[in-house]
Coordinates of C-alpha atoms and ligand atoms in Angstrom, one line a residue:
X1228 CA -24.6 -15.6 29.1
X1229 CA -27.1 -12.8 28.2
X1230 CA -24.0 -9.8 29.6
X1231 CA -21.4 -11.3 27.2
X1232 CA -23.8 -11.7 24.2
X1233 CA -24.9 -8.4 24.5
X1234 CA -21.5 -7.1 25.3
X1235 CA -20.5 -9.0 22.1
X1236 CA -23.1 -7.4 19.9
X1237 CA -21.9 -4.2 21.7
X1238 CA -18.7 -4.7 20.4
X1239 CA -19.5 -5.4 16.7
X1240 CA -21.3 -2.5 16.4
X1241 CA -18.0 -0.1 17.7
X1242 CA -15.6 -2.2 15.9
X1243 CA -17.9 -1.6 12.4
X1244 CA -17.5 2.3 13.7
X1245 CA -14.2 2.4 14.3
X1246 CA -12.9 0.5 11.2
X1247 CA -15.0 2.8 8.9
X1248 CA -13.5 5.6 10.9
X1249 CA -10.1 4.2 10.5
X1250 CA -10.6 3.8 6.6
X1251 CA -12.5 7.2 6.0
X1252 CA -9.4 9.0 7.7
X1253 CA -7.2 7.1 5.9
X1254 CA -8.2 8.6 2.4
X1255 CA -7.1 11.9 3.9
X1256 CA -3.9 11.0 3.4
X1257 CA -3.1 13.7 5.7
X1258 CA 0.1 13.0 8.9
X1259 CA -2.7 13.2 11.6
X1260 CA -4.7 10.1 10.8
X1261 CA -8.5 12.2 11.9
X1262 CA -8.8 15.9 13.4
X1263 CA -9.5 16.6 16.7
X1264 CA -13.4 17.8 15.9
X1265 CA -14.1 14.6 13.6
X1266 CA -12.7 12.2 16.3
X1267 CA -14.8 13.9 18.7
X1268 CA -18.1 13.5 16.5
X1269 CA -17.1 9.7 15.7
X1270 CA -16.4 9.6 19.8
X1271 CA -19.7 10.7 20.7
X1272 CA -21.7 9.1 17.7
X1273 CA -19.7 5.9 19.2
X1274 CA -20.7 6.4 22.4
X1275 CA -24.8 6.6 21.7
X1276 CA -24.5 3.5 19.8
X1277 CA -23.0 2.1 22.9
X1278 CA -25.5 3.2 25.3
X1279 CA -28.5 2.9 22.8
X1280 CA -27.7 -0.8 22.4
X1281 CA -26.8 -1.2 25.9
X1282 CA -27.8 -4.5 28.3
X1283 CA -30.6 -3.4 30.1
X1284 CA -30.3 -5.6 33.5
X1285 CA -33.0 -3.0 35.5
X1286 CA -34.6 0.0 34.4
X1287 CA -31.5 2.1 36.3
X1288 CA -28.7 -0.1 35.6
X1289 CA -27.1 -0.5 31.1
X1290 CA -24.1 -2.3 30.5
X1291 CA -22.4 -1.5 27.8
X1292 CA -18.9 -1.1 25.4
X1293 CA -19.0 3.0 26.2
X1294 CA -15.6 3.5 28.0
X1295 CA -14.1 2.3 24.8
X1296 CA -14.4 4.8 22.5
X1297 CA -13.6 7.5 25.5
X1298 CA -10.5 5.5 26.6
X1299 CA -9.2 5.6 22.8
X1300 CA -10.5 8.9 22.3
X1301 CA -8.7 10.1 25.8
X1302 CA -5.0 8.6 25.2
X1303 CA -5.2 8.9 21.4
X1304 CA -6.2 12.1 20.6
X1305 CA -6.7 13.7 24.4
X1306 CA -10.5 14.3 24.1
X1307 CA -11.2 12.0 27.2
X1308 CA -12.1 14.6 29.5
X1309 CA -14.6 15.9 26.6
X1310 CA -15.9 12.2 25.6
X1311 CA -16.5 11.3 29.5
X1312 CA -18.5 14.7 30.0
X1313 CA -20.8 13.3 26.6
X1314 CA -21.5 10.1 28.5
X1315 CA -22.3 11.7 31.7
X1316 CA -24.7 14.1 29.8
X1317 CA -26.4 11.0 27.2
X1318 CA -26.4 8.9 30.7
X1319 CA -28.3 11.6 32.3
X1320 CA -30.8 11.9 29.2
X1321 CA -31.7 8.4 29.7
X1322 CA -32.8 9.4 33.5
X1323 CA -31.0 11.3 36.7
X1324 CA -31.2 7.9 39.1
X1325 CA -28.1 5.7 41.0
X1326 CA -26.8 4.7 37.6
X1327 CA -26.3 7.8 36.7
X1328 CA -24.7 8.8 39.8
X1329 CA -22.0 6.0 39.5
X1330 CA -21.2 7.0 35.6
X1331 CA -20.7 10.3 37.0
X1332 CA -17.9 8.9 39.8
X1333 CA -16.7 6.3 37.1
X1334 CA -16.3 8.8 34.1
X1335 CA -15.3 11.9 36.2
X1336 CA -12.4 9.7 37.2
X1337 CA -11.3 8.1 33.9
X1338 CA -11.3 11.8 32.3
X1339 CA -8.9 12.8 35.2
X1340 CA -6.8 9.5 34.6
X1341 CA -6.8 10.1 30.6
X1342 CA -5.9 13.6 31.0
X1343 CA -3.0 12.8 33.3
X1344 CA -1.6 9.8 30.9
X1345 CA -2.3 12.1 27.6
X1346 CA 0.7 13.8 27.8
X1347 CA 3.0 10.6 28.1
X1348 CA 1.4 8.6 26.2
X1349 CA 3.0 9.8 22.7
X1350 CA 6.4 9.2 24.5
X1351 CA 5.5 5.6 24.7
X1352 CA 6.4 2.9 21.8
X1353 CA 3.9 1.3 20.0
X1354 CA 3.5 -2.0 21.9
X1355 CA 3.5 0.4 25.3
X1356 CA 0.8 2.4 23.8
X1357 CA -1.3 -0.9 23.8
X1358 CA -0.5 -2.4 26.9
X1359 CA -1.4 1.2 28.5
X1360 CA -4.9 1.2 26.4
X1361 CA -5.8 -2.3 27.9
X1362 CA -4.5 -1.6 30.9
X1363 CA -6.6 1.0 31.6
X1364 CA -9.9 -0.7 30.2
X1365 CA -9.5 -3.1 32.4
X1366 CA -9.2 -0.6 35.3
X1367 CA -12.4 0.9 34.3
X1368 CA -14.0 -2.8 34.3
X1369 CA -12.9 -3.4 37.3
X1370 CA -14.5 -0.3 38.4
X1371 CA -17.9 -1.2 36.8
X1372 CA -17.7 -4.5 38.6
X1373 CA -17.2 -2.7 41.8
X1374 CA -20.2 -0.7 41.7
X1375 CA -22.0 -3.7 40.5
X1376 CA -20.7 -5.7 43.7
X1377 CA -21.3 -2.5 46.2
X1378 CA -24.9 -2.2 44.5
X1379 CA -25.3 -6.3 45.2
X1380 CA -27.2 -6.8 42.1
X1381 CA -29.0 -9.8 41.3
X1382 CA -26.7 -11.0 38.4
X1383 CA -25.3 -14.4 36.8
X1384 CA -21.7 -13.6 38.0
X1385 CA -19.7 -15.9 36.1
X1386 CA -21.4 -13.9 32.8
X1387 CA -21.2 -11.2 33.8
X1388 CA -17.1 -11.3 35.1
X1389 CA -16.3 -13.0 31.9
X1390 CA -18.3 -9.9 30.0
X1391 CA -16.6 -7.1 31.7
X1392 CA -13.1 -8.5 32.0
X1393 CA -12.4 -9.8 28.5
X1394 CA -14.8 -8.1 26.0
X1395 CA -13.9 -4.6 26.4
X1396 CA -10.5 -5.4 26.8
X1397 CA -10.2 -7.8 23.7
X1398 CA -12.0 -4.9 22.0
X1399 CA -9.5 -2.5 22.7
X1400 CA -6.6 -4.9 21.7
X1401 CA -8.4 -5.2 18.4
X1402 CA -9.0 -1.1 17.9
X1403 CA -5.6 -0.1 19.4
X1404 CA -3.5 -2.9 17.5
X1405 CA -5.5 -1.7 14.0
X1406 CA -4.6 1.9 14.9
X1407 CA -0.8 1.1 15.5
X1408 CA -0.7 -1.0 12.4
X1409 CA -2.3 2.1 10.0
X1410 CA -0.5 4.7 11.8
X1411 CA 3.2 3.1 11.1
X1412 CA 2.2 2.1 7.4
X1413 CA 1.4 5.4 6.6
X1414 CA 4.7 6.9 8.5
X1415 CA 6.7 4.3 6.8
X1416 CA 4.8 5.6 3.3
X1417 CA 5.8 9.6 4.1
X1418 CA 9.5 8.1 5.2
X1419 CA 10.1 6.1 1.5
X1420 CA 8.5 8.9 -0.2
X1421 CA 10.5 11.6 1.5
X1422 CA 13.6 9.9 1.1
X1423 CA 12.5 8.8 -2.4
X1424 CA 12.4 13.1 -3.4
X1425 CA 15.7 13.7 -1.0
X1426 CA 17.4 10.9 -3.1
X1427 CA 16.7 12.5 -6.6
X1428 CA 17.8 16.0 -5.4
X1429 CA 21.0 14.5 -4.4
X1430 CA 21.3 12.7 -7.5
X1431 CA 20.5 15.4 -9.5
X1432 CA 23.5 17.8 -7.6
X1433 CA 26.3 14.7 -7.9
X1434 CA 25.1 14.0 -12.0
X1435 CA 25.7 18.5 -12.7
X1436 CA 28.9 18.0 -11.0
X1437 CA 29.6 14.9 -12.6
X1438 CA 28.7 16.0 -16.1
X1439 CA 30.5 19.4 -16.0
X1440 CA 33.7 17.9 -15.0
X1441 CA 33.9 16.0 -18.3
X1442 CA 34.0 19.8 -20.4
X1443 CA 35.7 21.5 -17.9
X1444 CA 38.6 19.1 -17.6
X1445 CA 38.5 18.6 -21.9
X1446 CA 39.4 22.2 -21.3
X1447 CA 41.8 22.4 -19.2
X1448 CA 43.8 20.1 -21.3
X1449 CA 43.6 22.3 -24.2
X1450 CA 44.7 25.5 -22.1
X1451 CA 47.6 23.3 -21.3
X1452 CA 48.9 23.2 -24.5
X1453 CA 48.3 26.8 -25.2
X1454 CA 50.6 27.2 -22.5
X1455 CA 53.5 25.8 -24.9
X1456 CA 55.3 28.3 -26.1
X1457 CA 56.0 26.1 -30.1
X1458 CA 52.8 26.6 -30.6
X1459 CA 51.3 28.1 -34.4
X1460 CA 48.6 30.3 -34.3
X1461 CA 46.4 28.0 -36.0
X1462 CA 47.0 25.4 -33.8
X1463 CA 45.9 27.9 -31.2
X1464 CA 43.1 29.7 -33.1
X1465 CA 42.0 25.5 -32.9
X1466 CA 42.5 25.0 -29.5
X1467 CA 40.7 27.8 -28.6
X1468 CA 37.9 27.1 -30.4
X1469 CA 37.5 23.6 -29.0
X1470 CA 38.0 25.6 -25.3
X1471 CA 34.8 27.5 -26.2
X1472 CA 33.3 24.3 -26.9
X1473 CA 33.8 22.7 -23.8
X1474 CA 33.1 25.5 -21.6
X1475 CA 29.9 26.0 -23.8
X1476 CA 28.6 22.0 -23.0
X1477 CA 29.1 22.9 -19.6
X1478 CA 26.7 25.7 -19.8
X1479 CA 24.6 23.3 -21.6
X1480 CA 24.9 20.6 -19.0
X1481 CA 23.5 22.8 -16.3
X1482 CA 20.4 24.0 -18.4
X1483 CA 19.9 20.6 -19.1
X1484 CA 20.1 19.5 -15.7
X1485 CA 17.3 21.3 -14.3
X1486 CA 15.0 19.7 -16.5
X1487 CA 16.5 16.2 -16.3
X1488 CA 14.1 15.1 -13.9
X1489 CA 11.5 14.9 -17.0
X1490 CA 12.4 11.5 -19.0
X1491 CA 11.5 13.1 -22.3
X1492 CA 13.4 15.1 -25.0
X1493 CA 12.7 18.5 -24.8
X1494 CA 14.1 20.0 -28.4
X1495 CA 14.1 17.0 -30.8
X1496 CA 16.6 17.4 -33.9
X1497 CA 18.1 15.2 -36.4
X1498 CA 21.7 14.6 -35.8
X1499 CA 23.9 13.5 -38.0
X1500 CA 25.5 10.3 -36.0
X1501 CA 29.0 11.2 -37.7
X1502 CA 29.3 14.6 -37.2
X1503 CA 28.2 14.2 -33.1
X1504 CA 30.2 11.2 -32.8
X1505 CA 33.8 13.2 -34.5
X1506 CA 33.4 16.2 -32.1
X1507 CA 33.0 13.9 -29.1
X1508 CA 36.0 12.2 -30.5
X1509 CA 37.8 15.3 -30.6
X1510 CA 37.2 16.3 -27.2
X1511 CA 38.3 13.2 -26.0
X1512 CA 41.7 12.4 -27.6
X1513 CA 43.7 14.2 -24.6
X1514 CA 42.2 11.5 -22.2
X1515 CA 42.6 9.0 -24.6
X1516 CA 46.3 9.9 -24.8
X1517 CA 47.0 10.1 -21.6
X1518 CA 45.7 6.4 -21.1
X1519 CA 47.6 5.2 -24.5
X1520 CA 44.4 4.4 -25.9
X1521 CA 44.0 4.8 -29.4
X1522 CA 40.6 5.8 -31.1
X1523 CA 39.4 4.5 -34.3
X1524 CA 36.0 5.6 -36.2
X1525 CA 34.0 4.3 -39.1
X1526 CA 31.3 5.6 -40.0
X1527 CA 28.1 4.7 -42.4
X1528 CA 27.7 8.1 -44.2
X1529 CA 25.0 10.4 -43.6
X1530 CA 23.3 8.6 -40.7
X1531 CA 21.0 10.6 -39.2
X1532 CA 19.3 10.1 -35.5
X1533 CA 16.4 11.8 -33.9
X1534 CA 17.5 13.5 -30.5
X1535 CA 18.0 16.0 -27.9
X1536 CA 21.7 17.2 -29.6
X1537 CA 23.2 17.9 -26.2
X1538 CA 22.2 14.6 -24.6
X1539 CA 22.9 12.7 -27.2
X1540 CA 26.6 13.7 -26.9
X1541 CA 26.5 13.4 -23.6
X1542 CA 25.5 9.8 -23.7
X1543 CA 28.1 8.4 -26.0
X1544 CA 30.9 11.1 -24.5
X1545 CA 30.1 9.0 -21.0
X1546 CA 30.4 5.2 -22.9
X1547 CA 33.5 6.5 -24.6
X1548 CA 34.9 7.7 -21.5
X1549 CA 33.9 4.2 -19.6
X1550 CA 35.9 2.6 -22.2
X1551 CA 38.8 4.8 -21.8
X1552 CA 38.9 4.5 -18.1
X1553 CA 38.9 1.0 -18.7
X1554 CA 42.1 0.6 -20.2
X1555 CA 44.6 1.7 -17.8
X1556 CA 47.4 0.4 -19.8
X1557 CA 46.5 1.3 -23.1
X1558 CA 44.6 -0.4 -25.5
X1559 CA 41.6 0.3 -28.7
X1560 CA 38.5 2.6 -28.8
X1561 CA 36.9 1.2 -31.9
X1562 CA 33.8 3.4 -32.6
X1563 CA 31.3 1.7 -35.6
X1564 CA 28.4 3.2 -37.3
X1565 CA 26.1 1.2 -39.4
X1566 CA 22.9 1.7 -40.9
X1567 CA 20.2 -1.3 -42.3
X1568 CA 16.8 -1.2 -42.8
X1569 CA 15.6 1.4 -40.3
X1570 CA 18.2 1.3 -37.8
X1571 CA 21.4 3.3 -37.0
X1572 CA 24.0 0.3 -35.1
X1573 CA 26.3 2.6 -33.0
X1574 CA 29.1 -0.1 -31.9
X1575 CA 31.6 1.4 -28.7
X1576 CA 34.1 -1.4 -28.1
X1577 CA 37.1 -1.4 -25.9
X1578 CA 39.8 -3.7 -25.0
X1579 CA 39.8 -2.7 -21.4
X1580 CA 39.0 -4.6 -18.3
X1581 CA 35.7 -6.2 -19.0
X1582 CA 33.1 -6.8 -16.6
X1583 CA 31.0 -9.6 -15.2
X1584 CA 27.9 -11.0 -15.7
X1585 CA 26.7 -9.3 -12.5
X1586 CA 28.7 -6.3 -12.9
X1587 CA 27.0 -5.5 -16.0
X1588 CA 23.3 -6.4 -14.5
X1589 CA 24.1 -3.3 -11.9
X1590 CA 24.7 -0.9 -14.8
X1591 CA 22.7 2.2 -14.6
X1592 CA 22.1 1.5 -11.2
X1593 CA 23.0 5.1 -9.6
X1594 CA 26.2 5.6 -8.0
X1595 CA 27.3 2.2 -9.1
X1596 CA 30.8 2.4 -9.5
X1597 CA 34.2 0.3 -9.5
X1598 CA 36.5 3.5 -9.6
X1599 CA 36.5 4.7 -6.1
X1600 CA 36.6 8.1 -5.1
X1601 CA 37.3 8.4 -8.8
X1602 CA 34.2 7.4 -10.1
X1603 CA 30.8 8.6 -9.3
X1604 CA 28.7 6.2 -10.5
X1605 CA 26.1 8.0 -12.8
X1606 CA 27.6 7.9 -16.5
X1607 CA 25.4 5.1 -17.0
X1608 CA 22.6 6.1 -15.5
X1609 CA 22.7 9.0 -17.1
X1610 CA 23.3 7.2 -20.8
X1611 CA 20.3 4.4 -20.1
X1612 CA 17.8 7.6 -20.0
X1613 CA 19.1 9.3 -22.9
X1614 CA 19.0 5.9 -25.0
X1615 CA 15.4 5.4 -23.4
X1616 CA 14.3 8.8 -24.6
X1617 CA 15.2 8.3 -27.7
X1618 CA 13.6 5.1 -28.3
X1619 CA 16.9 3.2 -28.5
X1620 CA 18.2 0.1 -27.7
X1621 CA 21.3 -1.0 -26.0
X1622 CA 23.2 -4.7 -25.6
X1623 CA 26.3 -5.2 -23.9
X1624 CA 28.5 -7.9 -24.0
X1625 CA 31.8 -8.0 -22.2
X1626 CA 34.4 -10.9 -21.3
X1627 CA 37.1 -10.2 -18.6
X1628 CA 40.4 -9.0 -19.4
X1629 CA 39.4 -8.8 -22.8
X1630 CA 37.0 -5.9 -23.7
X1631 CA 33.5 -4.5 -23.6
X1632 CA 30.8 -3.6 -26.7
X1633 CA 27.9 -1.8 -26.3
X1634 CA 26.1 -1.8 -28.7
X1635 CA 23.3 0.8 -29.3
X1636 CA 20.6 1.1 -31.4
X1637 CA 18.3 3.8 -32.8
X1638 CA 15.6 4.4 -35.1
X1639 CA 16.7 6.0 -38.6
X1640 CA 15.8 9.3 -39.0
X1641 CA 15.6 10.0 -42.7
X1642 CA 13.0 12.5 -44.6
X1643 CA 12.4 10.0 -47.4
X1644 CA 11.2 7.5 -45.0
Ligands
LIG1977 P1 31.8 5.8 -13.1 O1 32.4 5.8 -14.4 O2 31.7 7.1 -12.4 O3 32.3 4.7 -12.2 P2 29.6 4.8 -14.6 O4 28.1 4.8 -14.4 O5 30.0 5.6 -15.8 O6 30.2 5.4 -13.3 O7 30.0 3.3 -14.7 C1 29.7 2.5 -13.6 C2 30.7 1.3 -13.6 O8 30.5 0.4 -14.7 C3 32.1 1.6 -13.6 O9 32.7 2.0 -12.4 C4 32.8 0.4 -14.2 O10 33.0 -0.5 -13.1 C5 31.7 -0.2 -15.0 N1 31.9 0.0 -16.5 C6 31.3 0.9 -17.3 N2 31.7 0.8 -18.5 C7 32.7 -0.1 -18.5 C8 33.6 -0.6 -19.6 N3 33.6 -0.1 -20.8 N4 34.5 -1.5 -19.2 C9 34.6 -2.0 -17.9 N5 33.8 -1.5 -16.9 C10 32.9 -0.6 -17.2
LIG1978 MG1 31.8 6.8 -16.2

C-alpha cells in the first residue's frame, strides 16, 4: 500500500495548506473569501508541495495530490488554465521525459475542461458545486490511471486503484465541503448584519413619525378650540401658547432623533419631576377627555431628576398616553411622585385594560403593538431607553380588566447630596 500511504501523506500536507489558507482569508473579513493573485500563490506553493512530496514509482513517473489544488483553483476562482500551466512548467523542471509528456496531455486538458465549467459553475447551488468538484477529480484519476495502464507499469494495482480513486476525491470532498461551509457563514454574517443596519433605519423613520404625531395632534386639538368663536382672549393667548409648545417638541423630536441611535444623554439637566410631569399633563388633557379619562397628580415637592429634558418628557408623555389608550371607556390616570432616601418613585397607573403576563414580557419589543394600524409599536421602546439612560428603574404590574402601574424609579438629583 506504498501509493495510498504516500497519497495519504500527500493529502495531509494540502489539507494543512488549504485550511491555513481558508483561515488566513477569513480574517479579511472581506465578500471574496482570497484574491485572485493570493489564490494563485497559495495554488502554486500547493502544487510544489504536491510534486516535491510526490511517490516516486521510477525516475520518470511521481504520483501525487497536484490536480487538487488546480481543480479548486480552476472552478473556484477560474485560475485553472494558469495553475495547470505551473504544473506543466514545475513537471518539466523536474526533467523533459514521457512523464512530462502525459502531464502536458493530462493538464492541457483539465485547463480547457476548468475553463469551460468556470463560467457555470457560480450558477450552481452549493451541494452541485461539490458534486461537480469531485466529479471532475475523479475524471482526472481516471485519466492518470489511463496513462498508467497505456504505459503498463509494473505496479501493485489494487494500491494503487484504491490510491487514485478515493484519495483525491475524498480530499476534494473535504476542501470543497470546508469552503461551502465558510463561504455561507460569512454570507449569512453580511445578511444579519445588513439587515440588522436596514432594521434600525427603519425604526428610526417609523419612531420620528411616531413621536411627532404626539405634538402635532396636542396641537391640533388646541387650534380646534381657537376655532370657537366664545372664546376670551386669554383663553386664547393660552392656547396659543401651549400650540407653540407642541409644535416646538416636534422640532425637538426630530433633532433628537438623529442622534437617538447613541443610548446616552446628550445635555444632562436637573428637572424638576413636577414641573415636567404638569406640562405633559397639560398637553394631554384633550386626549384624555376625549376617552373620559380623568387625570389626577400628586406630587412630592421639589423633586428633582437628572436628564435629557426633552426625553424625559417624551418618556412619561408615551406611558401616559399607553394608559389613556387603554381606557376606551373612561376610567383614572393617577400620576404619584414620591421621594425617600435617594430615590424619586414616579407611579403611572391606569384603570384600563391590563395586560398579561406575556404581554407585558414583549414590552419594548419594537413594533409590538395591540392597537392595530393604530398603534405603532415603539412608545415603549422608546421609554425603556430613556429610563436606561438615565440610570432608572422600571416595574410593572398589571391585572386584566383592572389596570396597569408602572412604576419608575430614578436616582435623586439634589445639590446637598
Ligand atoms: P403602541 O402604543 O403604538 O401600540 P407601545 O410601545 O406604546 O406601542 O405599546 C405597546 C403595547 O403595549 C400596546 O399596544 C399595548 O398592547 C401594550 N400596553 C402598553 N401600555 C399599556 C397599558 N397601560 N395598558 C394596557 N396595555 C398597554
Ligand atoms: Mg403607545
Amino acid at each position: 500500500m506504498e501509493i495510498t500511504q504516500h497519497l495519504l501523506y500527500n493529502l495531509s500536507l494540502l489539507l494543512i495548506f488549504i485550511f491555513t489558507c481558508i483561515f488566513w482569508s477569513l480574517k479579511r473579513k472581506e465578500p471574496a473569501l482570497i484574491s485572485k493573485r493570493a489564490a494563485l500563490v497559495c495554488g502554486i506553493a500547493a502544487i510544489w508541495t504536491c510534486i516535491a512530496f510526490a511517490y516516486e514509482l521510477t525516475d520518470t513517473t511521481r504520483f501525487d495530490l497536484r490536480e487538487v489544488p488546480v481543480i479548486i483553483g480552476g472552478l473556484y476562482m477560474g485560475i485553472g488554465p494558469t495553475l495547470s500551466l505551473a504544473i506543466i512548467l514545475i513537471r518539466g523542471l523536474f526533467g523533459i521525459d514521457t512523464g512530462f509528456f502525459l502531464n502536458l496531455l493530462i493538464y492541457g486538458s483539465l485547463a480547457l475542461l476548468l475553463w469551460r465549467v468556470y463560467p457555470l459553475f457560480w450558477r450552481k447551488s452549493s451541494k452541485q458545486r461539490i458534486i461537480i468538484s469531485v466529479s471532475v477529480t475523479v475524471l482526472t484519476s481516471i485519466a492518470t490511471i489511463a496513462t498508467m495502464e497505456i504505459g503498463k507499469m509494473d505496479l501493485d494495482r489494487v494500491d494503487a486503484y484504491f490510491a487514485f480513486l478515493v484519495i483525491p476525491a475524498l480530499g476534494m470532498l473535504i476542501t470543497t465541503s470546508t469552503i461551502e461551509f465558510v463561504r455561507s457563514d460569512l454570507q449569512m454574517r453580511q445578511q444579519i448584519f445588513k439587515s440588522e443596519k436596514l432594521a434600525a433605519v427603519e425604526q428610526m423613520g417609523a419612531a420620528i413619525s411616531h413621536e411627532i404625531r404626539n405634538p402635532l395632534t396636542v396641537s391640533k386639538g388646541f387650534v380646534q378650540l381657537l376655532e370657537k368663536e366664545t372664546i376670551t382672549p386669554d383663553k386664547q393667548k393660552e392656547y396659543l401658547e401651549l400650540i407653540r409648545e407642541g409644535l416646538d417638541s416636534a422640532e425637538q423630536v426630530i433633532q433628537d432623533y438623529l442622534t437617538f441611535s447613541k443610548p446616552t444623554i446628550d445635555s444632562l439637566e436637573e428637572l424638576n419631576v413636577q414641573h415636567e410631569l404638569s406640562q405633559i399633563i397639560t398637553i394631554l388633557v384633550p386626549t384624555a377627555n376625549q376617552h373620559s379619562v380623568l387625570i389626577t397628580a400628586q406630587f412630592s415637592p421639589s423633586t428633582f431628576v437628572l436628564g435629557d429634558r426633552q426625553k424625559f418628557r417624551q418618556c412619561m408623555l408615551n406611558v401616559m398616553k399607553n394608559g389613556i389608550e387603554s381606557m376606551s371607556h373612561g376610567g383614572k390616570l393617577s400620576i404619584i411622585v414620591n421621594k425617600d432616601n435617594n430615590k424619586v418613585t414616579i407611579e403611572i397607573k391606569d384603570t384600563g385594560v391590563g395586560m398579561t403576563k406575556e404581554q407585558i414580557n414583549r414590552l419594548g419589543e419594537p413594533y409590538y403593538s395591540t392597537k392595530g394600524a393604530k398603534g405603532t409599536g415603539l412608545g415603549m421602546m422608546v421609554a425603556f431607553s430613556v429610563v436606561r439612560a438615565m440610570n432608572g428603574t422600571v416595574q410593572i404590574t398589571s391585572e386584566i380588566k383592572k389596570g396597569t402601574i408602572f412604576s419608575f424609579q430614578f436616582p435623586v438629583n439634589s445639590p446637598y447630596s
